[in-house]
Amino acid sequence: MKWDEFFVTGDPLIYGADVSIGLTVIGLLFYLTYFKKWQWLWKEWLTTVDHKKLGIMYIASAVLMLFRGGVDALLMRTQLAVPDAKFLDAQHYNEIFTTHGTIMIIFMAMPFLIGLINVVIPLQIGARDVAFPYLNAVSFWTFFIGAMLFNISFVIGGSPSAGWTAYMPLAGNELSPGPGQNYYLLGLQIAGIGTLLTGINFLVTILKMRAPGMTLFRMPMFTWSALITMVIIVFAFPILTVALALMTFDRLFGAHFFTLQGAGMDMLWANLFWLWGHPEVYIVILPAFGMFSEIISTFARKVLFGYKAMVWAMVLIAAYSFLVWVHHFFTMGSGAAVNTAFSISTMLIGIPTGIKIFNWLFTMYKGKISFTTPMLWALGFIVNFVVGGVTGVMLAMAAADYQYHNTYFLVSHFHYVLIAGTVFGCFAGLVFWYPKMFGYKLNERIGKWVFWLFMIGFNVCFFPQYFLGLDGMPRRVYTYSAASGWGDLNMVSTVGAFLMGIGFLALVYNIYYSFRYSERENTGDSWGLGRTLEWATTSAVPPHYNFAVTPTVEGLDPVVAIRNDKKEVTPKLADIKPIHMPDNSGVPFVMASFFFVAGFGLVFEWYWMGIVGLIGVFITLIIRSFDKNEGYYVSVDEIKETERITV
Amino acid sequence: MFKRLRPFFALGLMLSVFFLGGCSNYIVLDPKGPVGAQQKDLILYSIGFMALILLVVYILFTVIVIKYRENRKDMSNWEPEQEGSKKLEILWTAIPILITIALAIPTIKTIYDLEKPPQASAHKEPIVITATAVDWKWIFSYPEQGIETVNYINIPEDRPVEFKLTSADSMSSFWVPELGGQKYAMPGMETTLYLQADHKGKFAGRNSNFNGEGFTHQIFDVNSVSQSDFDKWAKDTKSKAPELSKKQYDQLMLQGEAKKMTFSSTHLKWVDHAKDRDYAVKTRERLGVVPQNPHGSKAKDANKPEQDSHGESHSH
């Protein structure tokens, strides 16, 4: 292989990216060395098994990926702003929308939510950590390495360009040769390991590690949503794992599962992909539902309206999520009976979702609503998400879908669901729990600017796209003619996209500004309105063992009860006992690094390298198996000092 | 707070007026045949329900957010423990169920209708056209007339057309939005789509399912002409247009765009792509055209395989 095949060449945008990547790496290395931070990095972050730190790393990676996916989006919108633009050529455009979709779903939305789940859930159920803290670190590092492997494709070897759905036979060697599609397969496969482990980990954590007294129907709604999400993950991700493995066999070892030659079945890929892909949509929306429930109840100062209905609605949505996948290809000619069945099953999802919308509205009914930033995101969610919801019902009507399918109508629909639902949810959760992670709030004034810029930009960007769809503009075209008449709406849409970009920059500025100037919090209940256990810790940022004494729960919203009864939060001295905690471990990081070596080798079909990497993975597994990691005890004295108990 | 919300509502109102004002300008809502018309009716019917739902949610939202804001004067109606209402919850479960039924019935009816030729012209025998997608062009065969075209079709007005869709390589979607919804064309199988144009006219058709570099330009024209003009064209083509040679057809199997072409014979005598999945790929192998990594050095040096120069094509 020649050097100019290894590195992507010939495009000034790529050279610019090369330079900025180089400078960033040099800058980081210099910073870590000059300020002697290497040890800090290794001890505090790379080897940590603490759920809060892993959560913060998840969120930081997700914000980075939001930047990457966002830049992709702006490049696309720039190319589409005017007819017959020459900013990107077809191949480059195809690569960009492929990486945009894949990164936003797999490496942004999911890790952002999993990050928030990591930070919040163990606190919310009154646990010391997750059930398997070491496994949690393996989850994070395999996700991170998978994401990095996927991301370098645009400067080394070339990005995949078959769409995030990677339909066969397009994604096969016959029509998409080169390493690009291999990056997709291996990046997702490695990251998928992490997601599946997260699913198992939190399923066990929530089922087995709740504080005494917290029955299932006393769990906070976010915990419920996380539990249901984990069930979906455990059932859905193995399908993706198998499908990716089969396509990898097709591409690397000449198998014929989905190929044109050898009687492959391309429709089987579409079915397997959406058998995972549709539940995946609910994996990224249900946790957001859970967070909105918490936030709306908190800032409306009221118990959640119809708690049990909310829970059952989510259970129903989760069950339906496995029964609707064919609606992604009504146009595949499955016949009237099949399309009818899936049309109805899809429309049925609207019912529990509608129930939830009304329950959120009536949670505020007879409440006392404060318009904090997280609440603004939640209110924005209700207003915008219903637009995505009703257009979803329209798309569910198969006979009409023949006209919406593969058009901007669909593009607009899923952005209304995924941005107004998932992204608004991520931002709301980030702002809401920010003091839990860092001990200070994000600035509210800048936060509201972020909200309005992003929310208005979002509508300006995506609302016109419904009409572009009805005017026959297909998705994934890299350009269009002036005669099509799509120019004006596309220009409006591009302006909206850049407004969203400015909103994102304002968010980043807010993170910096608040780090410098925000008032540091002392109490565990930063908003003064907390309802669930994460707000019952004695300090703003909980100590690594979370609770000095495991709390006992007597009903929903335990912190409200504490506040109303003016109970003392400080743990009693007599109750404090030594706490058993797990040791840090560098093995997950090393194991993930070997995964990277293996993945990179397989991408370029350098099998020696793939084998070396996999042997490395295997050795780290053996090391872990013989590791007598017994953890350690936090002494009563240390707890007293941390909790500032002076007796 | 409301001062802050006001621009948002104003924006929403402006947008709806702006967009819905020109309803009939949107291709899908201005169909030129009975299939598209049936879908348009269904779409407008559903938009009615959706607008109603949005209206209810937005009114409730506005009233609740204003009435129960934190800085209101009278706080006596704050009930922090009010946790539900059976009546209300049954209400907003029942109404969506009714709406779903109301939407499902015409949907199912239309789904079944679209599997058959349009009712309005049920007495007329449909004309059969085979549409084969090849990266990145459309090849059409008229088995009854024994003629073949590339990237355009002529169809008689006011008569149902039965499209037999298949693909020589990637999964594509056959779509003429002005005439009706799309259906996939897939290798190794055949799908059927009925369309009809009510009047004479020229309509844009395309592949709408992404299939690689030339996707954007994989378009074709549909010319709806009178039955007599169609018959004349078919007869002229049969007698005057060049015959499609196997060699020429194999060139069409290479990836690339193509001009409009017309032939007096069809490829159906050599290959039916609905039964022969890998004909195109094998042809490429036989002709020594190896798939190229778009970032590889060969792809950067070599020009894309030219096929427009091959064969005597006459544009229409």
XYZ file of N, CA and C in Angstrom, chain A residues 21 25 60 96 100 117 212 233 270 279 298 347 358 376 396 408 449 474 502 549 592 599 640 643:
72
model
N -5.429 18.421 13.874
C -5.265 17.230 14.720
C -3.843 17.196 15.267
N -2.770 17.399 19.267
C -2.021 16.337 19.939
C -0.751 16.905 20.573
N -17.952 13.961 28.206
C -16.945 14.772 27.516
C -16.712 14.217 26.105
N -19.466 12.308 4.254
C -19.819 13.181 5.369
C -21.187 12.830 5.946
N -21.727 11.560 9.696
C -22.632 12.377 10.520
C -23.657 11.489 11.219
N -26.566 8.574 32.738
C -27.042 7.427 33.520
C -25.960 7.005 34.509
N -32.399 0.208 50.694
C -33.495 -0.454 51.389
C -34.762 0.394 51.322
N -31.395 -2.704 25.355
C -30.008 -2.895 24.915
C -29.655 -4.373 24.916
N -31.016 -5.459 5.727
C -31.947 -4.387 6.078
C -32.809 -4.809 7.270
N -35.292 -0.513 17.859
C -35.125 -0.424 19.320
C -34.049 0.607 19.705
N -39.494 18.421 39.154
C -38.693 19.246 40.062
C -39.059 20.725 39.960
N -48.369 2.788 14.429
C -49.286 3.827 14.914
C -49.615 3.625 16.394
N -49.257 14.072 27.714
C -50.292 14.681 28.554
C -49.936 14.590 30.037
N -36.472 25.029 30.714
C -36.702 25.557 29.366
C -36.493 24.458 28.324
N -46.105 6.532 9.546
C -46.529 5.163 9.849
C -47.610 4.689 8.895
N -36.782 14.447 2.338
C -36.500 15.345 3.451
C -37.630 15.384 4.475
N -29.501 31.774 26.722
C -29.102 32.140 25.358
C -28.886 30.884 24.518
N -35.240 14.331 -2.516
C -34.790 13.118 -1.837
C -33.673 13.448 -0.854
N -23.991 28.176 16.389
C -23.676 29.271 17.321
C -24.160 28.902 18.726
N -23.685 6.803 54.801
C -24.574 5.768 55.307
C -25.645 5.551 54.262
N -8.633 -2.067 25.846
C -9.239 -1.306 24.753
C -8.176 -0.898 23.738
N -8.520 -3.776 15.658
C -9.478 -3.157 14.746
C -8.780 -2.480 13.582
N -15.390 10.359 58.215
C -15.711 11.498 59.086
C -15.070 12.772 58.557
N -16.863 13.915 55.337
C -18.205 14.434 55.589
C -18.181 15.624 56.558
